[in-house]
């Protein structure tokens, strides 16, 4: 199923790929994230993979990175259980989905209703 049908934009996969490559290069990485220049570098990389998107460093890439960080954080909190002390969650790398029993979901969603989308939504960028 295409990313667009799973609630993601066509630029997200190339953006995550570009950021992954930047981390490998080490040029734009710093202790607490990325150096400010990463936005322009990401824009240039996306011009190659998505030439007709018209995506800009600000506000498009900056905003998308913020959303992806927030999504990753929610999924990671469920899987690791470190932040909220819940356990019973896992991650299925084949479906890219958070997994657990219905009982665990029901208990978790009573406290964190904003996590409801992850019950049936994949997050293909979690490991990246």
JSON list of N, CA and C in Angstrom, two decimals, residues 58-118:
[
{"chain": "A", "resi": 58, "resn": "UNK", "atom": "N", "xyz": [11.99, 25.87, 4.99]},
{"chain": "A", "resi": 58, "resn": "UNK", "atom": "CA", "xyz": [11.06, 26.44, 5.96]},
{"chain": "A", "resi": 58, "resn": "UNK", "atom": "C", "xyz": [9.86, 26.91, 5.18]},
{"chain": "A", "resi": 59, "resn": "UNK", "atom": "N", "xyz": [8.69, 26.55, 5.49]},
{"chain": "A", "resi": 59, "resn": "UNK", "atom": "CA", "xyz": [8.24, 25.82, 6.67]},
{"chain": "A", "resi": 59, "resn": "UNK", "atom": "C", "xyz": [8.09, 24.32, 6.47]},
{"chain": "A", "resi": 60, "resn": "UNK", "atom": "N", "xyz": [8.15, 23.82, 5.22]},
{"chain": "A", "resi": 60, "resn": "UNK", "atom": "CA", "xyz": [7.77, 22.44, 4.93]},
{"chain": "A", "resi": 60, "resn": "UNK", "atom": "C", "xyz": [8.63, 21.39, 5.64]},
{"chain": "A", "resi": 61, "resn": "UNK", "atom": "N", "xyz": [9.94, 21.39, 5.37]},
{"chain": "A", "resi": 61, "resn": "UNK", "atom": "CA", "xyz": [10.80, 20.36, 5.95]},
{"chain": "A", "resi": 61, "resn": "UNK", "atom": "C", "xyz": [10.87, 20.51, 7.46]},
{"chain": "A", "resi": 62, "resn": "UNK", "atom": "N", "xyz": [11.03, 21.74, 7.91]},
{"chain": "A", "resi": 62, "resn": "UNK", "atom": "CA", "xyz": [11.10, 21.99, 9.36]},
{"chain": "A", "resi": 62, "resn": "UNK", "atom": "C", "xyz": [9.85, 21.45, 10.08]},
{"chain": "A", "resi": 63, "resn": "UNK", "atom": "N", "xyz": [8.69, 21.72, 9.52]},
{"chain": "A", "resi": 63, "resn": "UNK", "atom": "CA", "xyz": [7.43, 21.25, 10.10]},
{"chain": "A", "resi": 63, "resn": "UNK", "atom": "C", "xyz": [7.32, 19.73, 10.04]},
{"chain": "A", "resi": 64, "resn": "UNK", "atom": "N", "xyz": [7.68, 19.15, 8.92]},
{"chain": "A", "resi": 64, "resn": "UNK", "atom": "CA", "xyz": [7.57, 17.70, 8.74]},
{"chain": "A", "resi": 64, "resn": "UNK", "atom": "C", "xyz": [8.50, 16.97, 9.71]},
{"chain": "A", "resi": 65, "resn": "UNK", "atom": "N", "xyz": [9.70, 17.50, 9.92]},
{"chain": "A", "resi": 65, "resn": "UNK", "atom": "CA", "xyz": [10.64, 16.88, 10.86]},
{"chain": "A", "resi": 65, "resn": "UNK", "atom": "C", "xyz": [10.06, 16.93, 12.27]},
{"chain": "A", "resi": 66, "resn": "UNK", "atom": "N", "xyz": [9.44, 18.03, 12.61]},
{"chain": "A", "resi": 66, "resn": "UNK", "atom": "CA", "xyz": [8.82, 18.16, 13.94]},
{"chain": "A", "resi": 66, "resn": "UNK", "atom": "C", "xyz": [7.71, 17.11, 14.13]},
{"chain": "A", "resi": 67, "resn": "UNK", "atom": "N", "xyz": [6.89, 16.92, 13.11]},
{"chain": "A", "resi": 67, "resn": "UNK", "atom": "CA", "xyz": [5.81, 15.93, 13.17]},
{"chain": "A", "resi": 67, "resn": "UNK", "atom": "C", "xyz": [6.38, 14.52, 13.28]},
{"chain": "A", "resi": 68, "resn": "UNK", "atom": "N", "xyz": [7.38, 14.21, 12.45]},
{"chain": "A", "resi": 68, "resn": "UNK", "atom": "CA", "xyz": [7.97, 12.87, 12.47]},
{"chain": "A", "resi": 68, "resn": "UNK", "atom": "C", "xyz": [8.62, 12.58, 13.83]},
{"chain": "A", "resi": 69, "resn": "UNK", "atom": "N", "xyz": [9.27, 13.58, 14.42]},
{"chain": "A", "resi": 69, "resn": "UNK", "atom": "CA", "xyz": [9.87, 13.40, 15.75]},
{"chain": "A", "resi": 69, "resn": "UNK", "atom": "C", "xyz": [8.80, 13.08, 16.79]},
{"chain": "A", "resi": 70, "resn": "UNK", "atom": "N", "xyz": [7.69, 13.81, 16.72]},
{"chain": "A", "resi": 70, "resn": "UNK", "atom": "CA", "xyz": [6.60, 13.60, 17.66]},
{"chain": "A", "resi": 70, "resn": "UNK", "atom": "C", "xyz": [6.00, 12.20, 17.49]},
{"chain": "A", "resi": 71, "resn": "UNK", "atom": "N", "xyz": [5.81, 11.78, 16.23]},
{"chain": "A", "resi": 71, "resn": "UNK", "atom": "CA", "xyz": [5.28, 10.45, 15.96]},
{"chain": "A", "resi": 71, "resn": "UNK", "atom": "C", "xyz": [6.24, 9.37, 16.46]},
{"chain": "A", "resi": 72, "resn": "UNK", "atom": "N", "xyz": [7.51, 9.53, 16.16]},
{"chain": "A", "resi": 72, "resn": "UNK", "atom": "CA", "xyz": [8.51, 8.55, 16.59]},
{"chain": "A", "resi": 72, "resn": "UNK", "atom": "C", "xyz": [8.53, 8.45, 18.11]},
{"chain": "A", "resi": 73, "resn": "UNK", "atom": "N", "xyz": [8.46, 9.59, 18.76]},
{"chain": "A", "resi": 73, "resn": "UNK", "atom": "CA", "xyz": [8.49, 9.62, 20.22]},
{"chain": "A", "resi": 73, "resn": "UNK", "atom": "C", "xyz": [7.31, 8.86, 20.83]},
{"chain": "A", "resi": 74, "resn": "UNK", "atom": "N", "xyz": [6.11, 9.05, 20.29]},
{"chain": "A", "resi": 74, "resn": "UNK", "atom": "CA", "xyz": [4.93, 8.34, 20.79]},
{"chain": "A", "resi": 74, "resn": "UNK", "atom": "C", "xyz": [5.07, 6.84, 20.61]},
{"chain": "A", "resi": 75, "resn": "UNK", "atom": "N", "xyz": [5.50, 6.43, 19.41]},
{"chain": "A", "resi": 75, "resn": "UNK", "atom": "CA", "xyz": [5.66, 5.01, 19.14]},
{"chain": "A", "resi": 75, "resn": "UNK", "atom": "C", "xyz": [6.76, 4.43, 20.03]},
{"chain": "A", "resi": 76, "resn": "UNK", "atom": "N", "xyz": [7.86, 5.13, 20.16]},
{"chain": "A", "resi": 76, "resn": "UNK", "atom": "CA", "xyz": [8.96, 4.66, 20.98]},
{"chain": "A", "resi": 76, "resn": "UNK", "atom": "C", "xyz": [8.56, 4.55, 22.46]},
{"chain": "A", "resi": 77, "resn": "UNK", "atom": "N", "xyz": [7.79, 5.53, 22.94]},
{"chain": "A", "resi": 77, "resn": "UNK", "atom": "CA", "xyz": [7.32, 5.48, 24.33]},
{"chain": "A", "resi": 77, "resn": "UNK", "atom": "C", "xyz": [6.49, 4.24, 24.59]},
{"chain": "A", "resi": 78, "resn": "UNK", "atom": "N", "xyz": [5.66, 3.87, 23.63]},
{"chain": "A", "resi": 78, "resn": "UNK", "atom": "CA", "xyz": [4.84, 2.66, 23.80]},
{"chain": "A", "resi": 78, "resn": "UNK", "atom": "C", "xyz": [5.71, 1.42, 23.80]},
{"chain": "A", "resi": 79, "resn": "UNK", "atom": "N", "xyz": [6.61, 1.34, 22.85]},
{"chain": "A", "resi": 79, "resn": "UNK", "atom": "CA", "xyz": [7.42, 0.14, 22.69]},
{"chain": "A", "resi": 79, "resn": "UNK", "atom": "C", "xyz": [8.38, -0.07, 23.86]},
{"chain": "A", "resi": 80, "resn": "UNK", "atom": "N", "xyz": [9.05, 0.99, 24.28]},
{"chain": "A", "resi": 80, "resn": "UNK", "atom": "CA", "xyz": [10.04, 0.85, 25.35]},
{"chain": "A", "resi": 80, "resn": "UNK", "atom": "C", "xyz": [9.41, 0.87, 26.73]},
{"chain": "A", "resi": 81, "resn": "UNK", "atom": "N", "xyz": [8.29, 1.58, 26.89]},
{"chain": "A", "resi": 81, "resn": "UNK", "atom": "CA", "xyz": [7.64, 1.68, 28.19]},
{"chain": "A", "resi": 81, "resn": "UNK", "atom": "C", "xyz": [8.40, 2.51, 29.20]},
{"chain": "A", "resi": 82, "resn": "UNK", "atom": "N", "xyz": [9.50, 3.09, 28.79]},
{"chain": "A", "resi": 82, "resn": "UNK", "atom": "CA", "xyz": [10.36, 3.82, 29.73]},
{"chain": "A", "resi": 82, "resn": "UNK", "atom": "C", "xyz": [9.69, 5.08, 30.26]},
{"chain": "A", "resi": 83, "resn": "UNK", "atom": "N", "xyz": [9.09, 5.85, 29.42]},
{"chain": "A", "resi": 83, "resn": "UNK", "atom": "CA", "xyz": [8.54, 7.15, 29.82]},
{"chain": "A", "resi": 83, "resn": "UNK", "atom": "C", "xyz": [7.32, 7.02, 30.73]},
{"chain": "A", "resi": 84, "resn": "UNK", "atom": "N", "xyz": [6.42, 6.10, 30.41]},
{"chain": "A", "resi": 84, "resn": "UNK", "atom": "CA", "xyz": [5.17, 6.01, 31.15]},
{"chain": "A", "resi": 84, "resn": "UNK", "atom": "C", "xyz": [5.05, 4.75, 32.00]},
{"chain": "A", "resi": 85, "resn": "UNK", "atom": "N", "xyz": [6.01, 3.85, 31.90]},
{"chain": "A", "resi": 85, "resn": "UNK", "atom": "CA", "xyz": [6.00, 2.66, 32.72]},
{"chain": "A", "resi": 85, "resn": "UNK", "atom": "C", "xyz": [5.05, 1.56, 32.28]},
{"chain": "A", "resi": 86, "resn": "UNK", "atom": "N", "xyz": [4.56, 1.63, 31.05]},
{"chain": "A", "resi": 86, "resn": "UNK", "atom": "CA", "xyz": [3.68, 0.59, 30.52]},
{"chain": "A", "resi": 86, "resn": "UNK", "atom": "C", "xyz": [4.54, -0.45, 29.82]},
{"chain": "A", "resi": 87, "resn": "UNK", "atom": "N", "xyz": [4.08, -1.69, 29.83]},
{"chain": "A", "resi": 87, "resn": "UNK", "atom": "CA", "xyz": [4.79, -2.73, 29.11]},
{"chain": "A", "resi": 87, "resn": "UNK", "atom": "C", "xyz": [3.78, -3.57, 28.33]},
{"chain": "A", "resi": 88, "resn": "UNK", "atom": "N", "xyz": [4.30, -4.48, 27.53]},
{"chain": "A", "resi": 88, "resn": "UNK", "atom": "CA", "xyz": [3.42, -5.34, 26.75]},
{"chain": "A", "resi": 88, "resn": "UNK", "atom": "C", "xyz": [3.36, -4.96, 25.28]},
{"chain": "A", "resi": 89, "resn": "UNK", "atom": "N", "xyz": [4.04, -3.89, 24.91]},
{"chain": "A", "resi": 89, "resn": "UNK", "atom": "CA", "xyz": [4.06, -3.45, 23.52]},
{"chain": "A", "resi": 89, "resn": "UNK", "atom": "C", "xyz": [5.30, -4.00, 22.81]},
{"chain": "A", "resi": 90, "resn": "UNK", "atom": "N", "xyz": [5.18, -4.16, 21.53]},
{"chain": "A", "resi": 90, "resn": "UNK", "atom": "CA", "xyz": [6.30, -4.54, 20.69]},
{"chain": "A", "resi": 90, "resn": "UNK", "atom": "C", "xyz": [6.17, -3.84, 19.36]},
{"chain": "A", "resi": 91, "resn": "UNK", "atom": "N", "xyz": [7.08, -4.12, 18.46]},
{"chain": "A", "resi": 91, "resn": "UNK", "atom": "CA", "xyz": [7.04, -3.53, 17.12]},
{"chain": "A", "resi": 91, "resn": "UNK", "atom": "C", "xyz": [7.26, -4.63, 16.11]},
{"chain": "A", "resi": 92, "resn": "UNK", "atom": "N", "xyz": [6.33, -4.77, 15.17]},
{"chain": "A", "resi": 92, "resn": "UNK", "atom": "CA", "xyz": [6.43, -5.76, 14.12]},
{"chain": "A", "resi": 92, "resn": "UNK", "atom": "C", "xyz": [7.12, -5.11, 12.92]},
{"chain": "A", "resi": 93, "resn": "UNK", "atom": "N", "xyz": [8.34, -5.52, 12.63]},
{"chain": "A", "resi": 93, "resn": "UNK", "atom": "CA", "xyz": [9.12, -4.92, 11.55]},
{"chain": "A", "resi": 93, "resn": "UNK", "atom": "C", "xyz": [8.58, -5.27, 10.17]},
{"chain": "A", "resi": 94, "resn": "UNK", "atom": "N", "xyz": [7.77, -6.30, 10.07]},
{"chain": "A", "resi": 94, "resn": "UNK", "atom": "CA", "xyz": [7.18, -6.65, 8.77]},
{"chain": "A", "resi": 94, "resn": "UNK", "atom": "C", "xyz": [6.02, -5.73, 8.41]},
{"chain": "A", "resi": 95, "resn": "UNK", "atom": "N", "xyz": [5.19, -5.42, 9.40]},
{"chain": "A", "resi": 95, "resn": "UNK", "atom": "CA", "xyz": [4.04, -4.54, 9.15]},
{"chain": "A", "resi": 95, "resn": "UNK", "atom": "C", "xyz": [4.32, -3.10, 9.56]},
{"chain": "A", "resi": 96, "resn": "UNK", "atom": "N", "xyz": [5.44, -2.88, 10.26]},
{"chain": "A", "resi": 96, "resn": "UNK", "atom": "CA", "xyz": [5.82, -1.55, 10.78]},
{"chain": "A", "resi": 96, "resn": "UNK", "atom": "C", "xyz": [4.75, -1.00, 11.71]},
{"chain": "A", "resi": 97, "resn": "UNK", "atom": "N", "xyz": [4.20, -1.89, 12.54]},
{"chain": "A", "resi": 97, "resn": "UNK", "atom": "CA", "xyz": [3.13, -1.48, 13.46]},
{"chain": "A", "resi": 97, "resn": "UNK", "atom": "C", "xyz": [3.48, -1.85, 14.90]},
{"chain": "A", "resi": 98, "resn": "UNK", "atom": "N", "xyz": [2.94, -1.03, 15.81]},
{"chain": "A", "resi": 98, "resn": "UNK", "atom": "CA", "xyz": [3.00, -1.34, 17.23]},
{"chain": "A", "resi": 98, "resn": "UNK", "atom": "C", "xyz": [2.08, -2.53, 17.45]},
{"chain": "A", "resi": 99, "resn": "UNK", "atom": "N", "xyz": [2.53, -3.50, 18.25]},
{"chain": "A", "resi": 99, "resn": "UNK", "atom": "CA", "xyz": [1.72, -4.68, 18.51]},
{"chain": "A", "resi": 99, "resn": "UNK", "atom": "C", "xyz": [1.60, -4.92, 20.01]},
{"chain": "A", "resi": 100, "resn": "UNK", "atom": "N", "xyz": [0.46, -5.45, 20.42]},
{"chain": "A", "resi": 100, "resn": "UNK", "atom": "CA", "xyz": [0.21, -5.86, 21.78]},
{"chain": "A", "resi": 100, "resn": "UNK", "atom": "C", "xyz": [-1.18, -6.50, 21.82]},
{"chain": "A", "resi": 101, "resn": "UNK", "atom": "N", "xyz": [-1.57, -6.97, 22.99]},
{"chain": "A", "resi": 101, "resn": "UNK", "atom": "CA", "xyz": [-2.90, -7.57, 23.12]},
{"chain": "A", "resi": 101, "resn": "UNK", "atom": "C", "xyz": [-3.95, -6.46, 23.20]},
{"chain": "A", "resi": 102, "resn": "UNK", "atom": "N", "xyz": [-5.21, -6.85, 22.98]},
{"chain": "A", "resi": 102, "resn": "UNK", "atom": "CA", "xyz": [-6.30, -5.86, 23.07]},
{"chain": "A", "resi": 102, "resn": "UNK", "atom": "C", "xyz": [-6.39, -5.29, 24.49]},
{"chain": "A", "resi": 103, "resn": "UNK", "atom": "N", "xyz": [-6.15, -6.11, 25.49]},
{"chain": "A", "resi": 103, "resn": "UNK", "atom": "CA", "xyz": [-6.22, -5.64, 26.87]},
{"chain": "A", "resi": 103, "resn": "UNK", "atom": "C", "xyz": [-5.18, -4.55, 27.15]},
{"chain": "A", "resi": 104, "resn": "UNK", "atom": "N", "xyz": [-3.97, -4.75, 26.66]},
{"chain": "A", "resi": 104, "resn": "UNK", "atom": "CA", "xyz": [-2.91, -3.75, 26.86]},
{"chain": "A", "resi": 104, "resn": "UNK", "atom": "C", "xyz": [-3.29, -2.44, 26.18]},
{"chain": "A", "resi": 105, "resn": "UNK", "atom": "N", "xyz": [-3.81, -2.52, 24.94]},
{"chain": "A", "resi": 105, "resn": "UNK", "atom": "CA", "xyz": [-4.25, -1.30, 24.24]},
{"chain": "A", "resi": 105, "resn": "UNK", "atom": "C", "xyz": [-5.33, -0.59, 25.04]},
{"chain": "A", "resi": 106, "resn": "UNK", "atom": "N", "xyz": [-6.32, -1.34, 25.50]},
{"chain": "A", "resi": 106, "resn": "UNK", "atom": "CA", "xyz": [-7.45, -0.73, 26.21]},
{"chain": "A", "resi": 106, "resn": "UNK", "atom": "C", "xyz": [-6.98, 0.02, 27.45]},
{"chain": "A", "resi": 107, "resn": "UNK", "atom": "N", "xyz": [-6.09, -0.57, 28.20]},
{"chain": "A", "resi": 107, "resn": "UNK", "atom": "CA", "xyz": [-5.57, 0.08, 29.42]},
{"chain": "A", "resi": 107, "resn": "UNK", "atom": "C", "xyz": [-4.76, 1.32, 29.05]},
{"chain": "A", "resi": 108, "resn": "UNK", "atom": "N", "xyz": [-3.89, 1.19, 28.07]},
{"chain": "A", "resi": 108, "resn": "UNK", "atom": "CA", "xyz": [-3.03, 2.29, 27.65]},
{"chain": "A", "resi": 108, "resn": "UNK", "atom": "C", "xyz": [-3.85, 3.47, 27.13]},
{"chain": "A", "resi": 109, "resn": "UNK", "atom": "N", "xyz": [-4.86, 3.18, 26.32]},
{"chain": "A", "resi": 109, "resn": "UNK", "atom": "CA", "xyz": [-5.66, 4.25, 25.72]},
{"chain": "A", "resi": 109, "resn": "UNK", "atom": "C", "xyz": [-6.51, 5.00, 26.73]},
{"chain": "A", "resi": 110, "resn": "UNK", "atom": "N", "xyz": [-6.76, 4.40, 27.88]},
{"chain": "A", "resi": 110, "resn": "UNK", "atom": "CA", "xyz": [-7.48, 5.13, 28.94]},
{"chain": "A", "resi": 110, "resn": "UNK", "atom": "C", "xyz": [-6.65, 6.30, 29.44]},
{"chain": "A", "resi": 111, "resn": "UNK", "atom": "N", "xyz": [-5.34, 6.14, 29.44]},
{"chain": "A", "resi": 111, "resn": "UNK", "atom": "CA", "xyz": [-4.45, 7.22, 29.90]},
{"chain": "A", "resi": 111, "resn": "UNK", "atom": "C", "xyz": [-3.92, 8.07, 28.75]},
{"chain": "A", "resi": 112, "resn": "UNK", "atom": "N", "xyz": [-3.78, 7.47, 27.57]},
{"chain": "A", "resi": 112, "resn": "UNK", "atom": "CA", "xyz": [-3.17, 8.17, 26.44]},
{"chain": "A", "resi": 112, "resn": "UNK", "atom": "C", "xyz": [-4.03, 8.00, 25.19]},
{"chain": "A", "resi": 113, "resn": "UNK", "atom": "N", "xyz": [-5.17, 8.66, 25.19]},
{"chain": "A", "resi": 113, "resn": "UNK", "atom": "CA", "xyz": [-6.11, 8.52, 24.07]},
{"chain": "A", "resi": 113, "resn": "UNK", "atom": "C", "xyz": [-5.52, 9.04, 22.76]},
{"chain": "A", "resi": 114, "resn": "UNK", "atom": "N", "xyz": [-4.52, 9.92, 22.82]},
{"chain": "A", "resi": 114, "resn": "UNK", "atom": "CA", "xyz": [-3.91, 10.45, 21.60]},
{"chain": "A", "resi": 114, "resn": "UNK", "atom": "C", "xyz": [-3.07, 9.40, 20.86]},
{"chain": "A", "resi": 115, "resn": "UNK", "atom": "N", "xyz": [-2.87, 8.24, 21.48]},
{"chain": "A", "resi": 115, "resn": "UNK", "atom": "CA", "xyz": [-2.12, 7.15, 20.84]},
{"chain": "A", "resi": 115, "resn": "UNK", "atom": "C", "xyz": [-3.02, 6.23, 20.03]},
{"chain": "A", "resi": 116, "resn": "UNK", "atom": "N", "xyz": [-4.30, 6.52, 20.00]},
{"chain": "A", "resi": 116, "resn": "UNK", "atom": "CA", "xyz": [-5.28, 5.64, 19.35]},
{"chain": "A", "resi": 116, "resn": "UNK", "atom": "C", "xyz": [-4.93, 5.32, 17.89]},
{"chain": "A", "resi": 117, "resn": "UNK", "atom": "N", "xyz": [-4.42, 6.30, 17.17]},
{"chain": "A", "resi": 117, "resn": "UNK", "atom": "CA", "xyz": [-4.11, 6.10, 15.75]},
{"chain": "A", "resi": 117, "resn": "UNK", "atom": "C", "xyz": [-3.10, 4.97, 15.53]},
{"chain": "A", "resi": 118, "resn": "UNK", "atom": "N", "xyz": [-2.22, 4.73, 16.51]},
{"chain": "A", "resi": 118, "resn": "UNK", "atom": "CA", "xyz": [-1.17, 3.73, 16.34]},
{"chain": "A", "resi": 118, "resn": "UNK", "atom": "C", "xyz": [-1.66, 2.30, 16.53]}
]
